[in-house]
mmCIF file of C-alpha atoms and ligand atoms in Angstrom:
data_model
loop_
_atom_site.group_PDB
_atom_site.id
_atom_site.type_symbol
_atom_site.label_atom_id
_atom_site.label_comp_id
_atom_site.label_asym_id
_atom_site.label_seq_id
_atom_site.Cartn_x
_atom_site.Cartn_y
_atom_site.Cartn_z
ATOM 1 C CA UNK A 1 259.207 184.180 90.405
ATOM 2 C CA UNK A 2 258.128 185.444 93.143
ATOM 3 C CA UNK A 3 259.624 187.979 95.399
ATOM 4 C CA UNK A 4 260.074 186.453 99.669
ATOM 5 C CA UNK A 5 258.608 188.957 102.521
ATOM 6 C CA UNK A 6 261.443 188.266 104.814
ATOM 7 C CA UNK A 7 259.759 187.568 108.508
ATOM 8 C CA UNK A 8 262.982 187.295 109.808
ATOM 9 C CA UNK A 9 264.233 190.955 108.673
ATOM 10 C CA UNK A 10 260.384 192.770 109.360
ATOM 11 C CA UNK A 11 260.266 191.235 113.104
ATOM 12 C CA UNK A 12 264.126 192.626 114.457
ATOM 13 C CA UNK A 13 263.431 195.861 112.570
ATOM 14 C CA UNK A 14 259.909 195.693 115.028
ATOM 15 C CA UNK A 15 261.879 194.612 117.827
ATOM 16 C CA UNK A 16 264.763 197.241 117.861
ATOM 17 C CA UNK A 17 261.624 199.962 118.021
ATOM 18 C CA UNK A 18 260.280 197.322 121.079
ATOM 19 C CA UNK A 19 263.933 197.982 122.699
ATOM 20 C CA UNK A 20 263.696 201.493 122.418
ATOM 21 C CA UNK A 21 260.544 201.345 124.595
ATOM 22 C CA UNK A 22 262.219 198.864 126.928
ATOM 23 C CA UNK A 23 264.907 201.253 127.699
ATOM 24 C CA UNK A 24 262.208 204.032 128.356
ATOM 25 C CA UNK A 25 260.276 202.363 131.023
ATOM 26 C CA UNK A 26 263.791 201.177 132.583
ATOM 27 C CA UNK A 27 265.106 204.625 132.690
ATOM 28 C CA UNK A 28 261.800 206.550 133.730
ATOM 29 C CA UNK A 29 260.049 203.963 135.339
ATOM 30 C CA UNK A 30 262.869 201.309 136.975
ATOM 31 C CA UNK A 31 260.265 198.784 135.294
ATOM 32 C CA UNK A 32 261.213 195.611 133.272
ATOM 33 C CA UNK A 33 258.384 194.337 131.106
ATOM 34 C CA UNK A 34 256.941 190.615 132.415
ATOM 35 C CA UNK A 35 255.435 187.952 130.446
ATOM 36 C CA UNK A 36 254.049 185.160 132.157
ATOM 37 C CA UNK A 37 253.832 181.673 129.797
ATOM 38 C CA UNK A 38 251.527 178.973 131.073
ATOM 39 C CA UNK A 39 253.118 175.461 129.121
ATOM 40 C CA UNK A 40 250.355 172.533 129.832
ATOM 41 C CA UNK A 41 251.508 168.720 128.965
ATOM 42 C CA UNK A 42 254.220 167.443 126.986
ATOM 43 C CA UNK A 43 253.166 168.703 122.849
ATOM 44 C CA UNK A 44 256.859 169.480 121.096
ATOM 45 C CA UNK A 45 255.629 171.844 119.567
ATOM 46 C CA UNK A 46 253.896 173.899 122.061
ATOM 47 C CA UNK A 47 257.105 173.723 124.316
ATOM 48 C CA UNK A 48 259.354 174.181 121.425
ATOM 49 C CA UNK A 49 257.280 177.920 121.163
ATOM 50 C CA UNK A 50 256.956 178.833 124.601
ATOM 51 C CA UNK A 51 260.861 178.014 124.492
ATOM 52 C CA UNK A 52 260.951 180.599 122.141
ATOM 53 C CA UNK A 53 258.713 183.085 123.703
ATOM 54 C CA UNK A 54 261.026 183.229 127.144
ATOM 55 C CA UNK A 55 264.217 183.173 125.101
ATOM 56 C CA UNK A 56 263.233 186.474 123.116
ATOM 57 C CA UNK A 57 261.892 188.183 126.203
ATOM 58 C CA UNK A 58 265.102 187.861 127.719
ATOM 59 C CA UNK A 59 267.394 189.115 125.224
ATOM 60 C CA UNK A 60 265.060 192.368 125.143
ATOM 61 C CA UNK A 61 265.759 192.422 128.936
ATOM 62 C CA UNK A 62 262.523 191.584 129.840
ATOM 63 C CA UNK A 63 261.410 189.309 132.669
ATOM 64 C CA UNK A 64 260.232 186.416 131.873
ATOM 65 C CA UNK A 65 258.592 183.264 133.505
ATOM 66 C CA UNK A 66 257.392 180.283 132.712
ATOM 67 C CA UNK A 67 254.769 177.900 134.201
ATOM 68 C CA UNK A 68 255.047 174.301 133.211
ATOM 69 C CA UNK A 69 251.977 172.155 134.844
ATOM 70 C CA UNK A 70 251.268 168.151 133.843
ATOM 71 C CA UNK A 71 249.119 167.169 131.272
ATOM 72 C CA UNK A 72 246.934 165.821 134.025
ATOM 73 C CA UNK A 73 246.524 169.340 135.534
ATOM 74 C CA UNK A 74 243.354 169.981 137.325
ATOM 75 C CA UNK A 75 241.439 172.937 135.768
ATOM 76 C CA UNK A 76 241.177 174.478 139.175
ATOM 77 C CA UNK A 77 245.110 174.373 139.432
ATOM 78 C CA UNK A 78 244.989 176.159 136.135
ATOM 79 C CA UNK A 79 242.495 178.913 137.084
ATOM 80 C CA UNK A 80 244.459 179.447 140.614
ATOM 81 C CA UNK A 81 247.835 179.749 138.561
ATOM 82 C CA UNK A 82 246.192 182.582 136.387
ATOM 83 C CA UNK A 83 244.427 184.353 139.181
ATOM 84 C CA UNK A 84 247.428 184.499 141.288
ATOM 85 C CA UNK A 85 249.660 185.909 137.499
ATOM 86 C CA UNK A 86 246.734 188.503 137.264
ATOM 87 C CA UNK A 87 248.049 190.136 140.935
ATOM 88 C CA UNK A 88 251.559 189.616 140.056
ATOM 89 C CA UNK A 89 252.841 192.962 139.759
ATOM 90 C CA UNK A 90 255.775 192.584 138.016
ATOM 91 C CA UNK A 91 253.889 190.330 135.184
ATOM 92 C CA UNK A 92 252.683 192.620 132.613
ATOM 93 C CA UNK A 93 251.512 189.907 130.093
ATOM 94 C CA UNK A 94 250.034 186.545 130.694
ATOM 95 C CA UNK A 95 249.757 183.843 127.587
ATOM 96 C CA UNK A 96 248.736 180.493 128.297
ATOM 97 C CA UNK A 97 249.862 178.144 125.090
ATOM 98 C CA UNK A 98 247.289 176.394 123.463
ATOM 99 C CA UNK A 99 246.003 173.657 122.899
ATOM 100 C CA UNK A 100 245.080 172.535 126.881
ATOM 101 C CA UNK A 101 244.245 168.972 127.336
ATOM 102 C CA UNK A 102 240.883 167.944 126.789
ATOM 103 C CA UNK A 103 239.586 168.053 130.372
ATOM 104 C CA UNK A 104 240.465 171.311 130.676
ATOM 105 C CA UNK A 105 237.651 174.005 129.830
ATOM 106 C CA UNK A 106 239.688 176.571 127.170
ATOM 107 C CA UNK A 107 237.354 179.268 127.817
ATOM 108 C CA UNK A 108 237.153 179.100 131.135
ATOM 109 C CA UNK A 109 240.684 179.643 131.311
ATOM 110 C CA UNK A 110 240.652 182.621 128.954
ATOM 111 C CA UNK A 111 238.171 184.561 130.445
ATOM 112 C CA UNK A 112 240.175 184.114 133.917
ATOM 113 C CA UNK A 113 243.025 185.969 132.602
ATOM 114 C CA UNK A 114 243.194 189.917 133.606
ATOM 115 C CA UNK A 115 241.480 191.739 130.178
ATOM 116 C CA UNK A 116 244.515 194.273 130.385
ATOM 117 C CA UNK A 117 247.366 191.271 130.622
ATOM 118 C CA UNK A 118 246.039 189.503 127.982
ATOM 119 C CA UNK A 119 248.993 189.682 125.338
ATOM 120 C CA UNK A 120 247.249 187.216 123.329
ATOM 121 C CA UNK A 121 244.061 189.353 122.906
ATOM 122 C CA UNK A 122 242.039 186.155 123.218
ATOM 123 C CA UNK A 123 239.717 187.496 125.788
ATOM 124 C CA UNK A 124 236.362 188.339 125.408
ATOM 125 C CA UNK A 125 237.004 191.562 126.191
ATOM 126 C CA UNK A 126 239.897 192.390 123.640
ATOM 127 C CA UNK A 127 237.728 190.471 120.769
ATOM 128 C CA UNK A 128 235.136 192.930 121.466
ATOM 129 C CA UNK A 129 237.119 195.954 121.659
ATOM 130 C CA UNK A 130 238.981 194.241 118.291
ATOM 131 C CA UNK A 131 235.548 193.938 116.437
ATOM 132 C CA UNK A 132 234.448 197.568 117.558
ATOM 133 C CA UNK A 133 237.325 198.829 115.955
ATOM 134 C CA UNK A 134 239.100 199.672 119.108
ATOM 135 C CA UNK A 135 242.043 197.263 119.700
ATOM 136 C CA UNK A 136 243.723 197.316 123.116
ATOM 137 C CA UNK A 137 245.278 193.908 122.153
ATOM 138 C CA UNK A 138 245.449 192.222 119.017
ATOM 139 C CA UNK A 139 245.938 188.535 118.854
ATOM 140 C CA UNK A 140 249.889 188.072 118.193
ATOM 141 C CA UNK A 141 249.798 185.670 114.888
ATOM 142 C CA UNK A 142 246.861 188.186 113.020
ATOM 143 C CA UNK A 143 248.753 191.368 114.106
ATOM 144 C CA UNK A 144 252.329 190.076 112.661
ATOM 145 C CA UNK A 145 250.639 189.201 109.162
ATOM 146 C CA UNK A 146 249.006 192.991 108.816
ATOM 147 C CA UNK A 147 252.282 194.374 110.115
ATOM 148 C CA UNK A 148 254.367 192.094 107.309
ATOM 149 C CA UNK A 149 251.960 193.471 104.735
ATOM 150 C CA UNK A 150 252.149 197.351 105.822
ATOM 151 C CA UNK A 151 256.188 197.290 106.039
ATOM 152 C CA UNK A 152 256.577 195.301 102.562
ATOM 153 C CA UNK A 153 254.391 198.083 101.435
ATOM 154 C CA UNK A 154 251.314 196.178 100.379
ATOM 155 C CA UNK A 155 248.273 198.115 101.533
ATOM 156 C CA UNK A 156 245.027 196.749 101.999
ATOM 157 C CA UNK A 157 243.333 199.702 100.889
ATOM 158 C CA UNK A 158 240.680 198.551 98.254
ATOM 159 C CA UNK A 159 242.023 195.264 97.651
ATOM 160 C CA UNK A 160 240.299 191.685 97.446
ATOM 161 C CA UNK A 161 241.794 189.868 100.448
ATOM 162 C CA UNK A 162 240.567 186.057 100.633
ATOM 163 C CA UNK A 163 241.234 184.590 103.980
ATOM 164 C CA UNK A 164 241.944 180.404 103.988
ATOM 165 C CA UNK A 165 240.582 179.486 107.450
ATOM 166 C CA UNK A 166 238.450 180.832 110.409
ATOM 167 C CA UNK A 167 239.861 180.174 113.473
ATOM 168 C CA UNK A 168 239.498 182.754 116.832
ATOM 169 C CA UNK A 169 243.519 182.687 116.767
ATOM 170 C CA UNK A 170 244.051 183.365 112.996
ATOM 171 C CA UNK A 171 240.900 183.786 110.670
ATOM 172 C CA UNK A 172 238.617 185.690 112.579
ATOM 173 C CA UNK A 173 240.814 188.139 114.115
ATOM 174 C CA UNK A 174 242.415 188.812 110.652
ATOM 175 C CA UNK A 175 239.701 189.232 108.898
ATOM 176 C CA UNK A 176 237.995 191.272 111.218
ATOM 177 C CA UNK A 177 241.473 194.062 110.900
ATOM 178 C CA UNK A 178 241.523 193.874 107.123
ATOM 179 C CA UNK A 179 238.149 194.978 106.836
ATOM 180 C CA UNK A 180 238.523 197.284 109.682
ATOM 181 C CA UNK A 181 238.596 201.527 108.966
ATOM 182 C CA UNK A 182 242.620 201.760 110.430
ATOM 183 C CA UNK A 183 245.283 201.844 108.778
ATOM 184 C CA UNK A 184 245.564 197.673 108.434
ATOM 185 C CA UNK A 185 241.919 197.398 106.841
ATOM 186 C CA UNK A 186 240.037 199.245 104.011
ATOM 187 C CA UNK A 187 239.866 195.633 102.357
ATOM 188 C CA UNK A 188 237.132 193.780 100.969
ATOM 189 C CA UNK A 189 237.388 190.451 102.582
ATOM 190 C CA UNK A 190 236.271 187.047 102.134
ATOM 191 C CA UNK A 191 236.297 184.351 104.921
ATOM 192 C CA UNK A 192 236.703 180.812 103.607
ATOM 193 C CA UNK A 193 237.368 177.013 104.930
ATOM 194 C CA UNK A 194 237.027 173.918 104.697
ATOM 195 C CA UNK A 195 233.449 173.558 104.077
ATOM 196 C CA UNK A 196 233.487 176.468 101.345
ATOM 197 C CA UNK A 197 232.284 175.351 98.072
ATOM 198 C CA UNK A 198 234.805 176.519 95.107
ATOM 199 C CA UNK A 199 237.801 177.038 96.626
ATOM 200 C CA UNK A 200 240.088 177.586 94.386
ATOM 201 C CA UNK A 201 237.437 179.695 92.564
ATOM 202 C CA UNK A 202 237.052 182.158 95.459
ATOM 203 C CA UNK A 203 241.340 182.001 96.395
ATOM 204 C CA UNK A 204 241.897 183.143 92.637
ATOM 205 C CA UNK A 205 239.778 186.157 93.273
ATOM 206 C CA UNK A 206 242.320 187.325 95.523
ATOM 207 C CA UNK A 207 244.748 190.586 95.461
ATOM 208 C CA UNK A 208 246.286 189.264 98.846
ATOM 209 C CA UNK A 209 245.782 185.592 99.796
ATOM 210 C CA UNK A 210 246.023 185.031 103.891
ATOM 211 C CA UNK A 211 246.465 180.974 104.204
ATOM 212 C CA UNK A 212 245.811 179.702 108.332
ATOM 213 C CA UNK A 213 243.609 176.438 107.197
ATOM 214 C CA UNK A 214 246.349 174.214 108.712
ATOM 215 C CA UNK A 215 246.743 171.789 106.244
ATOM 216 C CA UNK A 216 250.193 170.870 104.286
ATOM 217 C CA UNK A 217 250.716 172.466 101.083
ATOM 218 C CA UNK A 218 246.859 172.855 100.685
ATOM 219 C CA UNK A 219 247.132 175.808 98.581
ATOM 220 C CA UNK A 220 248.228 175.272 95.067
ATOM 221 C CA UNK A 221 249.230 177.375 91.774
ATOM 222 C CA UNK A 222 245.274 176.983 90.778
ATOM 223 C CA UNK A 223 244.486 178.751 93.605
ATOM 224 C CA UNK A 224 246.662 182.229 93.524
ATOM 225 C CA UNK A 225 245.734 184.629 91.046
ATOM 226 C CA UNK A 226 249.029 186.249 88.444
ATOM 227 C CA UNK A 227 250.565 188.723 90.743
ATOM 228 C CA UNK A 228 248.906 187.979 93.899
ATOM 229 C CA UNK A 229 250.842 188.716 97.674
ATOM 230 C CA UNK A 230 251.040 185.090 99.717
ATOM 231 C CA UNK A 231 250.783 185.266 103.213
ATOM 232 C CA UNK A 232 251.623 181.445 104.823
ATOM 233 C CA UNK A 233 249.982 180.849 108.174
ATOM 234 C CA UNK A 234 250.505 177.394 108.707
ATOM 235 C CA UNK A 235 253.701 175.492 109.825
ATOM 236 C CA UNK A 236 254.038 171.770 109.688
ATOM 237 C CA UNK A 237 256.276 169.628 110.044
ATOM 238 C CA UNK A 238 257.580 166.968 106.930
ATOM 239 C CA UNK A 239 257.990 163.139 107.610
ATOM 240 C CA UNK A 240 260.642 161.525 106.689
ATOM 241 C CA UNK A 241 259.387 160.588 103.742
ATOM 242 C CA UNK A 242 258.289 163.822 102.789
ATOM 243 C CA UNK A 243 261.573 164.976 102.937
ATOM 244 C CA UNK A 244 262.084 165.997 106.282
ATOM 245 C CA UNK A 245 262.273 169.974 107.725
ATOM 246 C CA UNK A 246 259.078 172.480 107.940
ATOM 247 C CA UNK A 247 256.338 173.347 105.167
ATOM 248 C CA UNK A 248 254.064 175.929 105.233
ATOM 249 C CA UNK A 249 249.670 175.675 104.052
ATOM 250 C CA UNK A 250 251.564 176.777 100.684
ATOM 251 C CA UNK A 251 252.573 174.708 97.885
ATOM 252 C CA UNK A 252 255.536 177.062 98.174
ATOM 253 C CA UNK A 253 257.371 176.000 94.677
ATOM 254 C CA UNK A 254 254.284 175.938 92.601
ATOM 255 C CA UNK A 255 252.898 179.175 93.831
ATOM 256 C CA UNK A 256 255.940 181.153 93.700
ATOM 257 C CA UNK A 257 255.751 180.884 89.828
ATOM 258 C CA UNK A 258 252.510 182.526 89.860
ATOM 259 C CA UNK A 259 252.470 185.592 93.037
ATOM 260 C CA UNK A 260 254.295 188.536 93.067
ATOM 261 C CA UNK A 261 255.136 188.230 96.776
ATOM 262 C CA UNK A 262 255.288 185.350 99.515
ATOM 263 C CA UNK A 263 256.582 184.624 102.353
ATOM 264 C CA UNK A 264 258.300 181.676 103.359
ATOM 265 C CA UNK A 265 258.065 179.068 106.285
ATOM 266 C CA UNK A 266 259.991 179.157 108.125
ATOM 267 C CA UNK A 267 261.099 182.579 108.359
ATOM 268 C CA UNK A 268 257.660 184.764 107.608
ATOM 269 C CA UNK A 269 254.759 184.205 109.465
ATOM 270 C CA UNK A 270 256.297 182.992 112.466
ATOM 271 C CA UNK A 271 258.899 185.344 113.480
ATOM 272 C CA UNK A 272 256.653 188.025 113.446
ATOM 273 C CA UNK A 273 254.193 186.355 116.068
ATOM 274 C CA UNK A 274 256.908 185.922 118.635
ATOM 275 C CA UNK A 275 257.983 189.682 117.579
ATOM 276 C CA UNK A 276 254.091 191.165 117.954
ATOM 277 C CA UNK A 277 254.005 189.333 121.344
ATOM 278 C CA UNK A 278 256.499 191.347 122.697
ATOM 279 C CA UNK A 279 255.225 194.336 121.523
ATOM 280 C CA UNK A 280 251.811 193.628 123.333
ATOM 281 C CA UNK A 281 253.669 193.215 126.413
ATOM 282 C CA UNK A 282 255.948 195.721 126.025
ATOM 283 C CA UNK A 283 252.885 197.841 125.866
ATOM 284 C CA UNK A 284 251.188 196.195 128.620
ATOM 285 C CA UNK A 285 253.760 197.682 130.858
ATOM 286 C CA UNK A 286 253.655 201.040 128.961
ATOM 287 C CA UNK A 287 249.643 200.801 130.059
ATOM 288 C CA UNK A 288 250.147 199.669 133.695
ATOM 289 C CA UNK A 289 252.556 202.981 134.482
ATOM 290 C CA UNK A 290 250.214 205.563 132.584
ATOM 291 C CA UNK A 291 247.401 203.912 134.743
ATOM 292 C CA UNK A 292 246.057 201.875 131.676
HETATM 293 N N1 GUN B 1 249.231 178.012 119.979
HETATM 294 C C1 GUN B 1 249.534 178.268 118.686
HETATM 295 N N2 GUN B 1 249.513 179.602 118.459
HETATM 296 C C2 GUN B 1 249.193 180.190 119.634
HETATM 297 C C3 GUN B 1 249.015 181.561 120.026
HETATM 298 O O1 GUN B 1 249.142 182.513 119.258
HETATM 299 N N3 GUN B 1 248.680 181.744 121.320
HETATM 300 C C4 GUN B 1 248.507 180.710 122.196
HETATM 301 N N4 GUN B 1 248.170 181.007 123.431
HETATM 302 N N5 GUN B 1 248.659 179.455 121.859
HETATM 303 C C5 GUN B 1 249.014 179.200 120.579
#
């Protein structure tokens, strides 16, 4: 059986070190760390999140604000809201939660927001600096699962690391660390999705197993090689029928029998996301007083 990377435990211990920063720039600087979220339409999921987001910020004592708009937005509401966050001085991080409605170009909005507030390190600008092996931010979700590996002690160093999905939020980004020369890379990776050929034949190659296809309990026991590490991306939610409560992309019973390590859902992937956010902004504002 086996043993559960506890999310939970990994992203306090990360923010008690965010605190201690927190209480620097108070004391030296008389600065509070902002984040800005932008929450577009009515999706319960995306407001349960940015719910989450503002909470956290504010029990590390930073500022926070959030920026509901209707579904039926107009993009150049949108693009004014961001322009007018990027010259708000006491907003150190700006995130606007995705998906946007369909009318609404995605991009467009990203490459509005200020390069050095962009906590999410979905910018243009961060990617790049990301693939060049010179991260100012690194996307939240990709960031938590190399920092879960690292403090359970699993380095990447050498290892076969398959990677279930290729999103710009999850896949690429993670990917593009593991194989990086840092101290979260030295991997040999593989990128896979839905279109791969083999699957499970390619998975069962892997030392570490990264799952963000977003599909329920995609990943079964044929896919994880004896003693592989789990890492479990996705999050869904169970029907009724299904039993009700969350699931992971993991089969989590089956492939517990067969890794050595995996982390559950909830409580793995997830806390560490919200945890690695406030880390970015924390050092947003650590940027913005050394003059960046
Ligand atoms: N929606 C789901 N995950 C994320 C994320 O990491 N950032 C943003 N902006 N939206 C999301």
């Amino acid at each position: 059986m086996a043993t559960l990377i506890d999310g939970k435990a990994i992203a306090k211990l990360i923010e008690s070190e965010t605190l201690d920063d927190i209480s620097r720039l108070r004391n030296a600087h008389g600065i509070a760390p902002g984040l800005a979220v932008v929450l577009v339409g009515n999706d319960p999921a995306s407001k349960v999140y940015v719910g989450m987001k503002g909470k956290t910020s504010l029990r590390l004592g930073m500022t926070s604000v959030t920026e509901t708009r209707p579904a039926d937005v107009e993009e150049n509401e949108l693009l004014a809201l961001v322009t007018q966050l990027n010259h708000e001085p006491t907003i150190h991080g700006i995130l606007v939660q995705l998906p946007l409605p369909k009318h609404i170009d995605t991009h467009k909005i990203i490459d509005t927001i200020d390069p050095k507030k962009d906590v999410d390190g979905l910018h243009p600008q961060n990617i790049g600096l990301l693939c060049a092996g010179r991260p100012r931010f690194i996307p939240c979700t990709p960031y938590g699962v190399v920092e879960l590996l690292i403090r359970s002690k699993v380095s990447p160093r050498g290892k076969e690391v398959v990677v279930l999905g290729r999103s710009n939020l999850v896949g690429r980004p993670v990917a593009n660390l593991l194989s990086s020369k840092t101290k979260y890379g030295d991997a040999t990776v593989t990128v896979c999705h839905s279109r791969s050929s083999s699957l499970p034949e390619i998975c069962r190659r892997a030392d570490i197993l990264i799952s963000a296809i977003g599909q329920k309990k995609y990943v079964t026991a044929d896919y994880i090689k004896p003693g592989a590490v789990v890492i479990d991306v996705g999050i869904h939610r169970l029907s009724e029928e299904e039993g009700g409560g969350l699931c992971g992309d993991v089969d989590f019973q089956s492939v517990a029998e067969v890794a050595s390590m995996i982390t559950p859902v909830p409580g793995g992937v997830g806390p560490m996301t919200i945890a690695m956010l406030m880390r970015n902004t924390v050092d947003a504002a650590l940027r913005s007083v050394s003059g960046f």
